[in-house]
Short mmCIF file of C-alpha atoms in Angstrom, two decimals:
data_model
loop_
_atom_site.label_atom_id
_atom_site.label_comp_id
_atom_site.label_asym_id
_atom_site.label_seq_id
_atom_site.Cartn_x
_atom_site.Cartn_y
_atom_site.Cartn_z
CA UNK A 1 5.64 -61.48 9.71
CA UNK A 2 8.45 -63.33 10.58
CA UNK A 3 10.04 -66.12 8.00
CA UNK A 4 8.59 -69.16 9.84
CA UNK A 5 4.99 -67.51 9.36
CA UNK A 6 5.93 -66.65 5.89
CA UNK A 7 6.73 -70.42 5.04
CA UNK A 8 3.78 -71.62 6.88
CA UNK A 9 1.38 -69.39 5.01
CA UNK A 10 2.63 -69.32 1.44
CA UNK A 11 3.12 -73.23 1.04
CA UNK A 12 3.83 -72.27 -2.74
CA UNK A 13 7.48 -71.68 -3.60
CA UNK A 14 6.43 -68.74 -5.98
CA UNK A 15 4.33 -67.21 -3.93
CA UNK A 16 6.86 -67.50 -1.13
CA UNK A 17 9.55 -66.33 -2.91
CA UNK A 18 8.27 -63.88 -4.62
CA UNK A 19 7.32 -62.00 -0.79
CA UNK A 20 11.18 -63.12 -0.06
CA UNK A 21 12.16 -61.11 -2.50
CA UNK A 22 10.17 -58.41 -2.18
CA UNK A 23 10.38 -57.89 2.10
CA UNK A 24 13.95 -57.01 3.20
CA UNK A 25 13.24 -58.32 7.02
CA UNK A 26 12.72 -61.79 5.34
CA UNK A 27 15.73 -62.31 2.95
CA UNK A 28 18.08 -61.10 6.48
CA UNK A 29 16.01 -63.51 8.64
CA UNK A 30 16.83 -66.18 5.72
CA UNK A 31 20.43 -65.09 5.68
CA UNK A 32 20.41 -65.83 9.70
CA UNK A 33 18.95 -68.99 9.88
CA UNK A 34 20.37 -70.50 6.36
CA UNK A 35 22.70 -68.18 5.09
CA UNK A 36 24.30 -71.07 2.46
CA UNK A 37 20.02 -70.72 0.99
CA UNK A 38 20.28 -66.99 1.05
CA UNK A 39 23.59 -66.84 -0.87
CA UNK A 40 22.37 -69.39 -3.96
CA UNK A 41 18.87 -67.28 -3.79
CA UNK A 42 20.76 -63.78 -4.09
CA UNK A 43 21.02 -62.20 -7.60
CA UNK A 44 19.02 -65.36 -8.93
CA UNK A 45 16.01 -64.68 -11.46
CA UNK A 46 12.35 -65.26 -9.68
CA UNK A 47 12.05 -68.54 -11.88
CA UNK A 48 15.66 -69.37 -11.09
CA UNK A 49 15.12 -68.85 -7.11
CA UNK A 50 11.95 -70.70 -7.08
CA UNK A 51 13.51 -73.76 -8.68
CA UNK A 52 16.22 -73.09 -5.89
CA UNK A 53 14.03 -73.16 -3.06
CA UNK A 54 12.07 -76.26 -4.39
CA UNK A 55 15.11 -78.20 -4.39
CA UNK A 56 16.04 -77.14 -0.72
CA UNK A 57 12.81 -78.16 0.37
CA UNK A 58 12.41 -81.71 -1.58
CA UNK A 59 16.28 -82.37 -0.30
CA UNK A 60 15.13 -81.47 3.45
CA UNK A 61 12.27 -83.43 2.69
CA UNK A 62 13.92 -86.70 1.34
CA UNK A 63 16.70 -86.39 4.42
CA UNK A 64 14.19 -86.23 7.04
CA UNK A 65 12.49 -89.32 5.90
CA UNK A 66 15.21 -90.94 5.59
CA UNK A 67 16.20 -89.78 9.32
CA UNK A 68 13.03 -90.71 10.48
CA UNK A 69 13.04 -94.20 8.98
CA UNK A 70 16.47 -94.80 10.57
CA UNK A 71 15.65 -93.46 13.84
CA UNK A 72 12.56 -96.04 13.82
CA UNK A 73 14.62 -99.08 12.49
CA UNK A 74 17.01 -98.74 15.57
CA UNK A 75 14.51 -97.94 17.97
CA UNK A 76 12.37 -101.35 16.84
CA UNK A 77 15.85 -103.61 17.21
CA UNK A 78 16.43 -101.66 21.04
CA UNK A 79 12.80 -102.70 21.75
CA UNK A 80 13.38 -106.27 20.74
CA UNK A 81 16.33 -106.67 21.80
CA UNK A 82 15.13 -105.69 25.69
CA UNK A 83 12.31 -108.34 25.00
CA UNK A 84 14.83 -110.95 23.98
CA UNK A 85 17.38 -109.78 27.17
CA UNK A 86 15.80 -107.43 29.81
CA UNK A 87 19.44 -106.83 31.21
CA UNK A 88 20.96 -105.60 27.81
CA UNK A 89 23.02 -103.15 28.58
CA UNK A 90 23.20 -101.03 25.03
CA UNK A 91 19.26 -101.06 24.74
CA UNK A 92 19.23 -99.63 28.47
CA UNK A 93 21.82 -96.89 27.44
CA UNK A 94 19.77 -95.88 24.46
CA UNK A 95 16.69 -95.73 26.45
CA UNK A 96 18.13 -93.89 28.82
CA UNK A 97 19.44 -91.32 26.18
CA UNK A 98 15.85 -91.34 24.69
CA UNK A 99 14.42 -90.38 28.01
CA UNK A 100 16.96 -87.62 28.93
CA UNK A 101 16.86 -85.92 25.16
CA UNK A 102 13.00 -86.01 25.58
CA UNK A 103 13.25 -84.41 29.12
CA UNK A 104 15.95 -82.19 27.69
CA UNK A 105 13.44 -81.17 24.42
CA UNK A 106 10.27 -80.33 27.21
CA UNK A 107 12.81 -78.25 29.16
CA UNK A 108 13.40 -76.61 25.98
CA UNK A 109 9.80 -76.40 24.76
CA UNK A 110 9.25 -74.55 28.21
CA UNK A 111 11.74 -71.96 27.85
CA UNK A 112 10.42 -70.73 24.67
CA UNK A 113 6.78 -70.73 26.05
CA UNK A 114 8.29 -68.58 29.53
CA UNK A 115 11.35 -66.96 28.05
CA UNK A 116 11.57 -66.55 24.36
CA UNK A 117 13.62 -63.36 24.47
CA UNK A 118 16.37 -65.69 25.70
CA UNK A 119 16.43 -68.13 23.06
CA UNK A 120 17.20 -66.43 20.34
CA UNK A 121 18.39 -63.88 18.04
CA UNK A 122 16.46 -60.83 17.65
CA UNK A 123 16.80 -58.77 14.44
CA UNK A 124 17.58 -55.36 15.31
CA UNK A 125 15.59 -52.35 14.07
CA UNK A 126 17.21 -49.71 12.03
CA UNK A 127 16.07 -46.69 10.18
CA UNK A 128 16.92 -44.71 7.38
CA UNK A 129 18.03 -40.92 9.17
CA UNK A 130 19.28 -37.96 8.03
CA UNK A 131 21.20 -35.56 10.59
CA UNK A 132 22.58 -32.76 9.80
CA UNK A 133 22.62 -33.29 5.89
CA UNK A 134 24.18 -36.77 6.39
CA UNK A 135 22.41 -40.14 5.70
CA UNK A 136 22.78 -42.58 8.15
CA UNK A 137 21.03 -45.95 9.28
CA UNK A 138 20.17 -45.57 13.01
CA UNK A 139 19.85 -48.45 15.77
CA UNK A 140 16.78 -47.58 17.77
CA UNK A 141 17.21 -49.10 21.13
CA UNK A 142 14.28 -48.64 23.30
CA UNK A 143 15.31 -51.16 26.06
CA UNK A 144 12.03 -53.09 25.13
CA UNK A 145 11.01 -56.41 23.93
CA UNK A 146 9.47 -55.38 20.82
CA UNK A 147 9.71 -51.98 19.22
CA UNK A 148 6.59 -51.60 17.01
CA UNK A 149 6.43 -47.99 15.00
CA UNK A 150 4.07 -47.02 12.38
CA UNK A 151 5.53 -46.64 8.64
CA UNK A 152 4.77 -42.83 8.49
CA UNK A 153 7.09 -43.02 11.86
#
């Protein structure tokens, strides 16, 4: 389970963090993507982390709509002010930026459907190992995609 799929299906912040906490693969995943989240989460009581990650998510929240709203306001004055002046230069440039980041995002959206390997970071696999009465935590490298090994492995 990866951490998007852990968000997605625990929608509860205890719940959630309570399988942060408790699945190592998640809290370095968390450290990858946000590592500012994983630091203030880190040593932090369950109650204390949950109240934690409900703030992040209510402040990610609040900025997006307030992205969202601001992103709409300017595209509604672009729109009318094309209406008003069909040669208006700024309106045509931010159309024309609109059009290329949307090409740009279906270009991206493509690569991750075709190539996902190549777009991002793959956690490594290591194992607990002991050789020759010393403990060590080995890369396995198989050359593969995916490594999948049983537990009793």
């Amino acid at each position: 389970m990866s951490l998007s799929d852990a968000v997605a299906h625990n929608p509860h912040p205890h719940t959630f963090v309570s399988l942060l906490f408790s699945k190592e693969h998640l809290r370095k995943e968390l450290n990858y993507h946000n590592p500012r989240l994983a630091v203030r989460l880190e040593s932090q009581s369950l109650e204390e982390a949950v109240r934690i990650w409900r703030e992040e998510m209510v402040k990610g929240g609040i900025q997006k709509a307030v992205q969202n709203s601001s992103h709409y306001h300017i595209e509604q004055d672009m729109k009318r002010r094309l209406v008003q002046n069909p040669g208006d230069i700024e309106a045509k440039r931010y159309f024309a930026k609109q059009s290329s980041q949307e090409l740009i995002q279906e270009q991206y959206y493509q690569m991750m459907n075709e190539y996902p390997e190549a777009m991002g970071r793959v956690l490594m696999l290591y194992v607990e190992a002991n050789i020759n009465g010393h403990s060590i935590q080995a890369f396995c490298d198989s050359g593969a995609q995916a490594t999948i090994m049983s537990k009793k492995t």
